[in-house]
Amino acid sequence: MKAVIFAGGAGTRLWPLSRKKSPKQFERIIGEKSTLQLAVERLRPDFEFSDIFISTNVAYKEIIQKQLPQIP
């Protein structure tokens, strides 16, 4: 089984905290981790990193690689 996280939105509804270049899924809203990192953390008991896929916009590729270097 595979897990897919959808993280491609522009994050306009949480403005001014999130912006087009830094949508809410990449922001640290609660604690030290982004909401994307927290989503992956919740999946980890049941999924290996190699079985977690992030569906996103190409513009966010570098942000995701920086926040989640474990995801291939």
mmCIF file of the C-alpha atoms, coordinates in Angstrom:
data_MODEL
# 
_entry.id   MODEL 
# 
loop_
_atom_site.group_PDB 
_atom_site.id 
_atom_site.type_symbol 
_atom_site.label_atom_id 
_atom_site.label_alt_id 
_atom_site.label_comp_id 
_atom_site.label_asym_id 
_atom_site.label_entity_id 
_atom_site.label_seq_id 
_atom_site.pdbx_PDB_ins_code 
_atom_site.Cartn_x 
_atom_site.Cartn_y 
_atom_site.Cartn_z 
_atom_site.occupancy 
_atom_site.B_iso_or_equiv 
_atom_site.pdbx_formal_charge 
_atom_site.auth_seq_id 
_atom_site.auth_comp_id 
_atom_site.auth_asym_id 
_atom_site.auth_atom_id 
_atom_site.pdbx_PDB_model_num 
ATOM 1  C CA . MET A 1 1  ? 0.000  0.000  0.000  1.00 0.00 ? 1  MET A CA 1 
ATOM 2  C CA . LYS A 1 2  ? 1.120  3.563  -0.734 1.00 0.00 ? 2  LYS A CA 1 
ATOM 3  C CA . ALA A 1 3  ? 0.222  6.877  0.900  1.00 0.00 ? 3  ALA A CA 1 
ATOM 4  C CA . VAL A 1 4  ? -0.285 10.081 -1.070 1.00 0.00 ? 4  VAL A CA 1 
ATOM 5  C CA . ILE A 1 5  ? -0.188 13.545 0.480  1.00 0.00 ? 5  ILE A CA 1 
ATOM 6  C CA . PHE A 1 6  ? -1.617 16.365 -1.623 1.00 0.00 ? 6  PHE A CA 1 
ATOM 7  C CA . ALA A 1 7  ? 0.495  19.481 -1.042 1.00 0.00 ? 7  ALA A CA 1 
ATOM 8  C CA . GLY A 1 8  ? 0.155  21.620 -4.130 1.00 0.00 ? 8  GLY A CA 1 
ATOM 9  C CA . GLY A 1 9  ? -2.204 24.392 -3.066 1.00 0.00 ? 9  GLY A CA 1 
ATOM 10 C CA . ALA A 1 10 ? -1.282 28.058 -3.088 1.00 0.00 ? 10 ALA A CA 1 
ATOM 11 C CA . GLY A 1 11 ? -2.191 28.595 0.559  1.00 0.00 ? 11 GLY A CA 1 
ATOM 12 C CA . THR A 1 12 ? -4.230 31.736 -0.026 1.00 0.00 ? 12 THR A CA 1 
ATOM 13 C CA . ARG A 1 13 ? -6.814 31.125 2.712  1.00 0.00 ? 13 ARG A CA 1 
ATOM 14 C CA . LEU A 1 14 ? -4.332 31.519 5.553  1.00 0.00 ? 14 LEU A CA 1 
ATOM 15 C CA . TRP A 1 15 ? -2.924 34.840 4.337  1.00 0.00 ? 15 TRP A CA 1 
ATOM 16 C CA . PRO A 1 16 ? -0.848 36.640 5.576  1.00 0.00 ? 16 PRO A CA 1 
ATOM 17 C CA . LEU A 1 17 ? 0.840  33.681 7.292  1.00 0.00 ? 17 LEU A CA 1 
ATOM 18 C CA . SER A 1 18 ? 0.967  31.695 4.075  1.00 0.00 ? 18 SER A CA 1 
ATOM 19 C CA . ARG A 1 19 ? 1.703  33.193 0.694  1.00 0.00 ? 19 ARG A CA 1 
ATOM 20 C CA . LYS A 1 20 ? 2.021  31.949 -2.877 1.00 0.00 ? 20 LYS A CA 1 
ATOM 21 C CA . LYS A 1 21 ? 5.754  31.288 -2.445 1.00 0.00 ? 21 LYS A CA 1 
ATOM 22 C CA . SER A 1 22 ? 5.282  29.684 0.966  1.00 0.00 ? 22 SER A CA 1 
ATOM 23 C CA . PRO A 1 23 ? 1.857  28.013 1.320  1.00 0.00 ? 23 PRO A CA 1 
ATOM 24 C CA . LYS A 1 24 ? 0.450  26.815 4.623  1.00 0.00 ? 24 LYS A CA 1 
ATOM 25 C CA . GLN A 1 25 ? 1.546  23.202 4.189  1.00 0.00 ? 25 GLN A CA 1 
ATOM 26 C CA . PHE A 1 26 ? 5.169  24.353 4.480  1.00 0.00 ? 26 PHE A CA 1 
ATOM 27 C CA . GLU A 1 27 ? 4.659  26.718 7.426  1.00 0.00 ? 27 GLU A CA 1 
ATOM 28 C CA . ARG A 1 28 ? 5.243  25.911 11.070 1.00 0.00 ? 28 ARG A CA 1 
ATOM 29 C CA . ILE A 1 29 ? 1.832  26.750 12.462 1.00 0.00 ? 29 ILE A CA 1 
ATOM 30 C CA . ILE A 1 30 ? 1.956  24.598 15.594 1.00 0.00 ? 30 ILE A CA 1 
ATOM 31 C CA . GLY A 1 31 ? 5.335  23.694 17.065 1.00 0.00 ? 31 GLY A CA 1 
ATOM 32 C CA . GLU A 1 32 ? 8.613  23.236 15.223 1.00 0.00 ? 32 GLU A CA 1 
ATOM 33 C CA . LYS A 1 33 ? 7.374  21.217 12.232 1.00 0.00 ? 33 LYS A CA 1 
ATOM 34 C CA . SER A 1 34 ? 5.396  22.199 9.159  1.00 0.00 ? 34 SER A CA 1 
ATOM 35 C CA . THR A 1 35 ? 1.958  20.741 8.582  1.00 0.00 ? 35 THR A CA 1 
ATOM 36 C CA . LEU A 1 36 ? 3.481  18.654 5.774  1.00 0.00 ? 36 LEU A CA 1 
ATOM 37 C CA . GLN A 1 37 ? 6.136  17.260 8.124  1.00 0.00 ? 37 GLN A CA 1 
ATOM 38 C CA . LEU A 1 38 ? 3.438  16.480 10.691 1.00 0.00 ? 38 LEU A CA 1 
ATOM 39 C CA . ALA A 1 39 ? 1.383  14.632 8.062  1.00 0.00 ? 39 ALA A CA 1 
ATOM 40 C CA . VAL A 1 40 ? 4.376  12.450 7.153  1.00 0.00 ? 40 VAL A CA 1 
ATOM 41 C CA . GLU A 1 41 ? 5.098  11.857 10.839 1.00 0.00 ? 41 GLU A CA 1 
ATOM 42 C CA . ARG A 1 42 ? 1.532  10.577 11.332 1.00 0.00 ? 42 ARG A CA 1 
ATOM 43 C CA . LEU A 1 43 ? 1.960  8.135  8.437  1.00 0.00 ? 43 LEU A CA 1 
ATOM 44 C CA . ARG A 1 44 ? 5.313  6.738  9.569  1.00 0.00 ? 44 ARG A CA 1 
ATOM 45 C CA . PRO A 1 45 ? 4.005  4.055  11.940 1.00 0.00 ? 45 PRO A CA 1 
ATOM 46 C CA . ASP A 1 46 ? 2.286  2.393  8.964  1.00 0.00 ? 46 ASP A CA 1 
ATOM 47 C CA . PHE A 1 47 ? 4.405  3.419  5.948  1.00 0.00 ? 47 PHE A CA 1 
ATOM 48 C CA . GLU A 1 48 ? 8.070  3.427  4.999  1.00 0.00 ? 48 GLU A CA 1 
ATOM 49 C CA . PHE A 1 49 ? 9.408  6.669  3.531  1.00 0.00 ? 49 PHE A CA 1 
ATOM 50 C CA . SER A 1 50 ? 9.638  4.918  0.158  1.00 0.00 ? 50 SER A CA 1 
ATOM 51 C CA . ASP A 1 51 ? 5.869  4.296  0.263  1.00 0.00 ? 51 ASP A CA 1 
ATOM 52 C CA . ILE A 1 52 ? 4.912  7.936  0.912  1.00 0.00 ? 52 ILE A CA 1 
ATOM 53 C CA . PHE A 1 53 ? 4.339  10.130 -2.128 1.00 0.00 ? 53 PHE A CA 1 
ATOM 54 C CA . ILE A 1 54 ? 3.872  13.902 -2.166 1.00 0.00 ? 54 ILE A CA 1 
ATOM 55 C CA . SER A 1 55 ? 1.675  15.306 -4.932 1.00 0.00 ? 55 SER A CA 1 
ATOM 56 C CA . THR A 1 56 ? 2.642  18.938 -5.443 1.00 0.00 ? 56 THR A CA 1 
ATOM 57 C CA . ASN A 1 57 ? 3.407  21.752 -7.832 1.00 0.00 ? 57 ASN A CA 1 
ATOM 58 C CA . VAL A 1 58 ? 6.899  21.735 -9.376 1.00 0.00 ? 58 VAL A CA 1 
ATOM 59 C CA . ALA A 1 59 ? 7.429  25.173 -7.810 1.00 0.00 ? 59 ALA A CA 1 
ATOM 60 C CA . TYR A 1 60 ? 7.464  23.547 -4.345 1.00 0.00 ? 60 TYR A CA 1 
ATOM 61 C CA . LYS A 1 61 ? 9.899  20.727 -5.135 1.00 0.00 ? 61 LYS A CA 1 
ATOM 62 C CA . GLU A 1 62 ? 12.887 22.341 -3.395 1.00 0.00 ? 62 GLU A CA 1 
ATOM 63 C CA . ILE A 1 63 ? 10.887 23.237 -0.285 1.00 0.00 ? 63 ILE A CA 1 
ATOM 64 C CA . ILE A 1 64 ? 9.703  19.633 0.033  1.00 0.00 ? 64 ILE A CA 1 
ATOM 65 C CA . GLN A 1 65 ? 13.191 18.231 -0.511 1.00 0.00 ? 65 GLN A CA 1 
ATOM 66 C CA . LYS A 1 66 ? 14.509 20.535 2.213  1.00 0.00 ? 66 LYS A CA 1 
ATOM 67 C CA . GLN A 1 67 ? 11.743 19.727 4.701  1.00 0.00 ? 67 GLN A CA 1 
ATOM 68 C CA . LEU A 1 68 ? 11.559 15.988 3.928  1.00 0.00 ? 68 LEU A CA 1 
ATOM 69 C CA . PRO A 1 69 ? 14.945 14.750 2.702  1.00 0.00 ? 69 PRO A CA 1 
ATOM 70 C CA . GLN A 1 70 ? 13.930 11.176 3.651  1.00 0.00 ? 70 GLN A CA 1 
ATOM 71 C CA . ILE A 1 71 ? 11.263 11.056 0.926  1.00 0.00 ? 71 ILE A CA 1 
ATOM 72 C CA . PRO A 1 72 ? 12.815 9.745  -2.306 1.00 0.00 ? 72 PRO A CA 1 
# 
